[in-house]
PDB file of C-alpha atoms in Angstrom:
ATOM      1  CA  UNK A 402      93.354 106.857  63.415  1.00 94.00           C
ATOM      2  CA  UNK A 403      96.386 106.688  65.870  1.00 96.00           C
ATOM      3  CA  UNK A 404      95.387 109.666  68.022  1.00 97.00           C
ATOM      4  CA  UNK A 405      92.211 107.984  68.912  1.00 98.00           C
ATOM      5  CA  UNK A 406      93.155 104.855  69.387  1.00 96.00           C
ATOM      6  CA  UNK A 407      96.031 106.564  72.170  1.00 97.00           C
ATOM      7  CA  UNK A 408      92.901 108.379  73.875  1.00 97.00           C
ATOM      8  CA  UNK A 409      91.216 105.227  74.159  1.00 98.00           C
ATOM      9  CA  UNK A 410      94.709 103.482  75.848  1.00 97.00           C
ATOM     10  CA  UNK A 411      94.484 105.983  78.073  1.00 96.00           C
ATOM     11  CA  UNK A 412      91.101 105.821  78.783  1.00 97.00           C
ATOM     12  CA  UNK A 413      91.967 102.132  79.906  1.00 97.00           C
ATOM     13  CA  UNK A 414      94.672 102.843  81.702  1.00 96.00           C
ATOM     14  CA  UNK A 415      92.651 105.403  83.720  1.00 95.00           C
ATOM     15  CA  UNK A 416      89.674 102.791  83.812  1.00 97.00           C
ATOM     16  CA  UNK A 417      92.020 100.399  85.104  1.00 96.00           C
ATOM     17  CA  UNK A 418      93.557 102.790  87.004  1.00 94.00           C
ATOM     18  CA  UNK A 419      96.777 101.859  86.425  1.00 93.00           C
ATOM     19  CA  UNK A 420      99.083 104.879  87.263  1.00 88.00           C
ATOM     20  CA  UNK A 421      96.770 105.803  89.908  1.00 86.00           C
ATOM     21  CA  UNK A 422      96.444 103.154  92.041  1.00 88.00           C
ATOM     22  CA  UNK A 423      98.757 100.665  90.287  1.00 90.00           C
ATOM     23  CA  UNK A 424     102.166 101.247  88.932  1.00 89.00           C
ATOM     24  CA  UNK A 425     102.909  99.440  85.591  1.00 92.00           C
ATOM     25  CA  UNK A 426     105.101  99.464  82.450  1.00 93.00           C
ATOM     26  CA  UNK A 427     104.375  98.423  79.023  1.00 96.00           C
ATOM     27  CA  UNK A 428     106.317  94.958  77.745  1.00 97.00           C
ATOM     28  CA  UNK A 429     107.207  94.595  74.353  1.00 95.00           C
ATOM     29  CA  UNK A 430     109.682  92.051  72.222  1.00 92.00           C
ATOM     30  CA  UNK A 431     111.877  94.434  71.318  1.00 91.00           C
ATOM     31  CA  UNK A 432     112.858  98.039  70.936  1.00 92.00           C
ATOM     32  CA  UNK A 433     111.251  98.472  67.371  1.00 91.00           C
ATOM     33  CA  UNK A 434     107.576  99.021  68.980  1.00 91.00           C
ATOM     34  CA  UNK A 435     107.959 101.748  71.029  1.00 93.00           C
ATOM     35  CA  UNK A 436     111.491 103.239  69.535  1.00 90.00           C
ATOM     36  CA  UNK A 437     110.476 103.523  66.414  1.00 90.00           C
ATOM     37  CA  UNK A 438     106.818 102.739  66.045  1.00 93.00           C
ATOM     38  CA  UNK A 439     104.954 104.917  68.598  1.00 95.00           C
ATOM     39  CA  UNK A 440     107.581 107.385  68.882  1.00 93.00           C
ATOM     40  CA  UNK A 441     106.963 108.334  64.742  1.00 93.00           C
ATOM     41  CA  UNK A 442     103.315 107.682  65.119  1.00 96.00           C
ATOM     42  CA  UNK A 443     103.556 110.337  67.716  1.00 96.00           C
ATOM     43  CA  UNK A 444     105.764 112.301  65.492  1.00 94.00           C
ATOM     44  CA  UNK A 445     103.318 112.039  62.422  1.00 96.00           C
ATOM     45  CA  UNK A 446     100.370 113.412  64.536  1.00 97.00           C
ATOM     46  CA  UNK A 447     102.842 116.554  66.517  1.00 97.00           C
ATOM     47  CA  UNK A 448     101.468 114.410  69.751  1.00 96.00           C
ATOM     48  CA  UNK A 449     104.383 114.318  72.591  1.00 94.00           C
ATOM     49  CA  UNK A 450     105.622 110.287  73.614  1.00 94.00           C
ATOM     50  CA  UNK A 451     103.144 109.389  76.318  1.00 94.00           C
ATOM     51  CA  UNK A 452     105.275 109.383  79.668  1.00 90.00           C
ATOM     52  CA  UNK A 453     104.038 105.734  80.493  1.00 92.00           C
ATOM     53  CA  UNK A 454     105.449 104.697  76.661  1.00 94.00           C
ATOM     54  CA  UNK A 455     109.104 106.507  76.897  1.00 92.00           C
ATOM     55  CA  UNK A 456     110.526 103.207  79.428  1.00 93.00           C
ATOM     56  CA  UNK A 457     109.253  99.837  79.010  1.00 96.00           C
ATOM     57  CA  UNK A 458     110.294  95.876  79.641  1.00 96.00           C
ATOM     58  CA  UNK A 459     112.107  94.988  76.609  1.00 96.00           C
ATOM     59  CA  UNK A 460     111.028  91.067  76.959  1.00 97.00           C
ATOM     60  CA  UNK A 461     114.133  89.511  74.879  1.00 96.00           C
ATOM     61  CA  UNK A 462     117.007  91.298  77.306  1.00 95.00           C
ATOM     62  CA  UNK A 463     114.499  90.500  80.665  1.00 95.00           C
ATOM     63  CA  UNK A 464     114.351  86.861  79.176  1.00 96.00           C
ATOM     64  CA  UNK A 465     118.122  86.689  78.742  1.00 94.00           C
ATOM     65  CA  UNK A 466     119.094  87.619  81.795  1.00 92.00           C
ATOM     66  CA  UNK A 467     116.427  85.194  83.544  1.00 95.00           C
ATOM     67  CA  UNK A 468     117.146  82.176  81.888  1.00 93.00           C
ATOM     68  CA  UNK A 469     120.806  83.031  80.816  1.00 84.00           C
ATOM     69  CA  UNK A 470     122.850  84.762  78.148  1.00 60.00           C
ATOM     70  CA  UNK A 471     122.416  82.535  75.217  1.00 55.00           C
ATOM     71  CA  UNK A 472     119.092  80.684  73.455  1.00 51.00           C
ATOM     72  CA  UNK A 473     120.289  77.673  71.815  1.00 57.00           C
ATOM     73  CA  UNK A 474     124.019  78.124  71.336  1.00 58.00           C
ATOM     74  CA  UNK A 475     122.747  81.820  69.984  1.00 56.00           C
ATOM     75  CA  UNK A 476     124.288  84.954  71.413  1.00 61.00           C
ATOM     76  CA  UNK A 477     121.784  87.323  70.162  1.00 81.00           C
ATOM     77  CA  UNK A 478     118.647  88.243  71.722  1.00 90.00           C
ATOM     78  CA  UNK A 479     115.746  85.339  71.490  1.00 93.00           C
ATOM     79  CA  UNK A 480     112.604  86.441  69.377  1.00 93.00           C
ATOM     80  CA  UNK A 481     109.174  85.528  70.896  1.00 95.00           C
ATOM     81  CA  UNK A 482     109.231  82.054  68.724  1.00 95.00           C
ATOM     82  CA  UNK A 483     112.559  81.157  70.521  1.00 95.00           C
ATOM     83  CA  UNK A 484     111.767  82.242  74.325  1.00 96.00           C
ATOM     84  CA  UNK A 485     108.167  80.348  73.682  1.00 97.00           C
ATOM     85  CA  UNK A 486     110.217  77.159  72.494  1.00 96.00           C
ATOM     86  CA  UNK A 487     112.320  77.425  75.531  1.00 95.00           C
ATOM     87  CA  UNK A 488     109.561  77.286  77.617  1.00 96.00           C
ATOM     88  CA  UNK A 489     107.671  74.513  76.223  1.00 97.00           C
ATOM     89  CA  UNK A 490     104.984  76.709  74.575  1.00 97.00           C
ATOM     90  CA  UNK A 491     103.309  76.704  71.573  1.00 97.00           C
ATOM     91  CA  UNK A 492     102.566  80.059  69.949  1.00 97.00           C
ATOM     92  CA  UNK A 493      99.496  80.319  69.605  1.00 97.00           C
ATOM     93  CA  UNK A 494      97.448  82.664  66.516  1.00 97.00           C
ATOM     94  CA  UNK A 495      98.777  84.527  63.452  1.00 95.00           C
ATOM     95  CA  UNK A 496     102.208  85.135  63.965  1.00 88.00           C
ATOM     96  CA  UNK A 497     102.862  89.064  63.014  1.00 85.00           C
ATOM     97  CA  UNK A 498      98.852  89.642  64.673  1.00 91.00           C
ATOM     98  CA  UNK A 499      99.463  92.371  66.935  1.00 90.00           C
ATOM     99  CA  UNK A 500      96.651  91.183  68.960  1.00 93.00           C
ATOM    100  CA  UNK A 501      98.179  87.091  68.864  1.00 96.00           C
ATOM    101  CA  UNK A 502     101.878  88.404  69.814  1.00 95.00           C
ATOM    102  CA  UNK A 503     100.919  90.107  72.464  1.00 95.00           C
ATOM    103  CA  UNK A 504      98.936  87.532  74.089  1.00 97.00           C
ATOM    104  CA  UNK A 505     101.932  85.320  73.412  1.00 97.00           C
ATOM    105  CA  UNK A 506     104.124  88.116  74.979  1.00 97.00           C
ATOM    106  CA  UNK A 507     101.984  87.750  78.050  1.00 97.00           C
ATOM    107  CA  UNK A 508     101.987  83.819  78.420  1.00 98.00           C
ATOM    108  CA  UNK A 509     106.425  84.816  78.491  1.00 97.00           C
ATOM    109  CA  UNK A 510     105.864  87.422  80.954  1.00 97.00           C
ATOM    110  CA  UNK A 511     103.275  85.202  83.360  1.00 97.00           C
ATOM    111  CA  UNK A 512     105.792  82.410  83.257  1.00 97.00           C
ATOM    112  CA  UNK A 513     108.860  84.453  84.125  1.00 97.00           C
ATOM    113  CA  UNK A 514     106.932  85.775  86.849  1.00 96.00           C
ATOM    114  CA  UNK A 515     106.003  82.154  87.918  1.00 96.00           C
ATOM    115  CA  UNK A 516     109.682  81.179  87.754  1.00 96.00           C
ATOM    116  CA  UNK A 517     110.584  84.116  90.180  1.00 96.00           C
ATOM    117  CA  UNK A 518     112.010  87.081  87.612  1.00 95.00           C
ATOM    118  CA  UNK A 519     111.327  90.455  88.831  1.00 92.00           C
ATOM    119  CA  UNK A 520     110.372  92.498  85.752  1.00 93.00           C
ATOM    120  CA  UNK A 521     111.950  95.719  85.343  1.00 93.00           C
ATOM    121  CA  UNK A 522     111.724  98.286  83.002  1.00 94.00           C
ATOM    122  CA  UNK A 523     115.007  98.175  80.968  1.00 95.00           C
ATOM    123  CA  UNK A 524     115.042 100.781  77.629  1.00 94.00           C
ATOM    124  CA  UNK A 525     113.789 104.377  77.734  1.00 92.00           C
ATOM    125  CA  UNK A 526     113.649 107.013  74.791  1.00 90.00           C
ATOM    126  CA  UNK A 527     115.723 109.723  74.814  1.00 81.00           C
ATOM    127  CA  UNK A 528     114.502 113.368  74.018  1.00 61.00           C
ATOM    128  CA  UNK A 529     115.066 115.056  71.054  1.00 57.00           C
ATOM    129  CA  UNK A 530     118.596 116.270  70.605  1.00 54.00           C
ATOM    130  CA  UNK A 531     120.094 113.700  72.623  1.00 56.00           C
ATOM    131  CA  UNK A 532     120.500 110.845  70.116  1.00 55.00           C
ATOM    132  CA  UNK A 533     122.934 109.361  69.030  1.00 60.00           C
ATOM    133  CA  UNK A 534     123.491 108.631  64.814  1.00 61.00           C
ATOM    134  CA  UNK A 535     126.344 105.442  65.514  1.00 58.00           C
ATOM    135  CA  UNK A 536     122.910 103.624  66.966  1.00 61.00           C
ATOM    136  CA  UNK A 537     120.536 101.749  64.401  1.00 65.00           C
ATOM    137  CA  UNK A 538     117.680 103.175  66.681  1.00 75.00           C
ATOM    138  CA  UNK A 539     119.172 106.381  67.895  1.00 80.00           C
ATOM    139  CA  UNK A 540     116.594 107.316  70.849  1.00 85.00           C
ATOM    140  CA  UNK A 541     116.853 103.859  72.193  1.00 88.00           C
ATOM    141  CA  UNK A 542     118.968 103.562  75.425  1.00 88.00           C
ATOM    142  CA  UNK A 543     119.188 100.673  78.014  1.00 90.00           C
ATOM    143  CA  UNK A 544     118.082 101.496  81.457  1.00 91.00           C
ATOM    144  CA  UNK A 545     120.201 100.747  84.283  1.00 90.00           C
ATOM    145  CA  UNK A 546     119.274  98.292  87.588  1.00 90.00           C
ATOM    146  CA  UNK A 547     119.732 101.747  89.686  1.00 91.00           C
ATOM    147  CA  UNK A 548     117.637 104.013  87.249  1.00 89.00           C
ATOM    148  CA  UNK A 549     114.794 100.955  87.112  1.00 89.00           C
ATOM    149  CA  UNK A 550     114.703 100.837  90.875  1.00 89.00           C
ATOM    150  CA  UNK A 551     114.879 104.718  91.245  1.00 86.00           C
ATOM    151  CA  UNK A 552     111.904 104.958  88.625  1.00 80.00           C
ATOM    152  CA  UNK A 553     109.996 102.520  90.680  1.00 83.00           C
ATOM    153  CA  UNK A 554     110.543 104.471  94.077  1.00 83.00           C
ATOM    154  CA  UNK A 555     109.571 107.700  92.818  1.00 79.00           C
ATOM    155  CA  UNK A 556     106.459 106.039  90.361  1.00 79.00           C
ATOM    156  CA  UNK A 557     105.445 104.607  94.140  1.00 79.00           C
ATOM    157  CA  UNK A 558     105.666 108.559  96.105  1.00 76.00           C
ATOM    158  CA  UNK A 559     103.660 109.916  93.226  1.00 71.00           C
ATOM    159  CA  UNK A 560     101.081 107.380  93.205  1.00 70.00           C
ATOM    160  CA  UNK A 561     100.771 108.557  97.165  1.00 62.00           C
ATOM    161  CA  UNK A 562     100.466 111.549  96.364  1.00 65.00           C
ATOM    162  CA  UNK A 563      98.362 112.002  92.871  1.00 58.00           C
ATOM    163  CA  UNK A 564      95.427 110.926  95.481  1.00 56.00           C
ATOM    164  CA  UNK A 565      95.439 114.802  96.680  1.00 52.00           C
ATOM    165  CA  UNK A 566      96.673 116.382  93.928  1.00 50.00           C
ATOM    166  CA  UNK A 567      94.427 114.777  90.657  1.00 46.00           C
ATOM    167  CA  UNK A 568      94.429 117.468  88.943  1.00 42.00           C
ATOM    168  CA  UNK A 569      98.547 117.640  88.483  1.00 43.00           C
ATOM    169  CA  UNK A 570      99.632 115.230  85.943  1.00 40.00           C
ATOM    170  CA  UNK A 571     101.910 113.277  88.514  1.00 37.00           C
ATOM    171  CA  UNK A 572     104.600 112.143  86.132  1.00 38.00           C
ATOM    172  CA  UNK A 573     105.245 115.582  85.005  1.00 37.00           C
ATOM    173  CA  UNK A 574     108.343 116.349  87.309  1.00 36.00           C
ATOM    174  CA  UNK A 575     109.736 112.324  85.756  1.00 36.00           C
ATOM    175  CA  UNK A 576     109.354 113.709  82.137  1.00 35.00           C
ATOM    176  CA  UNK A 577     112.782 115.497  82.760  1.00 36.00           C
ATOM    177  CA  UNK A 578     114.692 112.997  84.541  1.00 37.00           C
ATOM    178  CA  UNK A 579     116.389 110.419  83.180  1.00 32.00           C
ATOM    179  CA  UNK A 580     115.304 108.051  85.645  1.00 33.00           C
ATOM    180  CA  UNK A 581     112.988 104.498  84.621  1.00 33.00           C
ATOM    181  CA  UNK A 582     109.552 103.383  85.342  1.00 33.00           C
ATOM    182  CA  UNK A 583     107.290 101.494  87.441  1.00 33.00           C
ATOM    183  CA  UNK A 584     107.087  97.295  87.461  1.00 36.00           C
ATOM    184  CA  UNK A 585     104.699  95.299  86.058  1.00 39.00           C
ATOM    185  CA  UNK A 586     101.093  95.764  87.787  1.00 38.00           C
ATOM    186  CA  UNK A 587     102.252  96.803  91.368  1.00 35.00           C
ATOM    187  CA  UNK A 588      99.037  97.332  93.886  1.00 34.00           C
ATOM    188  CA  UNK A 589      99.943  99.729  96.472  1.00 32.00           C
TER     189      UNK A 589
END
């Protein structure tokens, strides 16, 4: 069930110790995954949003802005298909297997990072009460260049600090900001 497969992605994390020692943010295609997916399996179980999970890298607006505004004459957003093609890469798997996209996901991400992007985080859910109904996903906001870098400053203090104090949680104080989150695997 979905609470224990959270435990366990927290376990990694931990393991990994990513939060601790690293900072990090989660990358997804898209806003659907953690806007609407995680945030109603969270919902469904009365479990709150995982600080980590409420800002992430939404890969099709990172890619955009990397490689430039449009895919292909298109002005929309590329899907993982299209920012593969652009790059000469072959998706490879099941398309629609969770486990296949996201290893495609991370070939995207490894070659923007070879190409020089700097991978910000660049959505964030909004609390309860604060969304908006003109939006097709309400709690979904962008994140500005400011808030990312401000989110990555503090993310760096606390990881300073959690190394006296771990048994705080250090992202407690973040939860009611409206700042952004760390970068992508950042060793301090």
């Amino acid at each position: 069930e979905f609470p224990t497969v959270l435990e366990e992605f927290q376990s990694w994390l931990e393991e990994n110790k990513l939060g601790s020692k690293y900072t990090f943010a989660l990358v997804t295609d898209g806003p659907f995954d953690m806007g609407r997916f995680l945030r109603m399996s969270c919902k469904n179980y009365s479990i709150s949003v995982p600080d980590y999970a409420s800002r992430w890298v939404n890969l099709k607006k990172a890619f955009s802005n990397f490689y430039g505004k449009s895919v292909k004459g298109k002005r929309s957003l590329p899907g993982l298909h299209c920012m593969l093609d652009k790059l000469d890469l072959k998706f490879q798997g099941n398309p629609h297997s969770g486990l296949d996209d996201s290893r495609n996901i991370a070939r995207v991400v490894e070659r923007l990072l070879r190409d020089g992007a700097t991978l910000r985080v660049n959505e964030c859910l909004q609390k309860q009460g604060c969304e908006r109904k003109d939006r097709r996903l309400q709690f979904v906001y962008p994140v500005t260049k400011k808030q990312a870098e401000d989110w990555l400053n503090r993310c760096k203090g606390i990881l300073v600090e959690s190394d006296s104090t771990k048994e705080e949680n250090p992202y407690q104080e973040l939860q009611d900001d409206n700042e952004e989150k760390a970068v992508f695997a950042h060793e301090e």
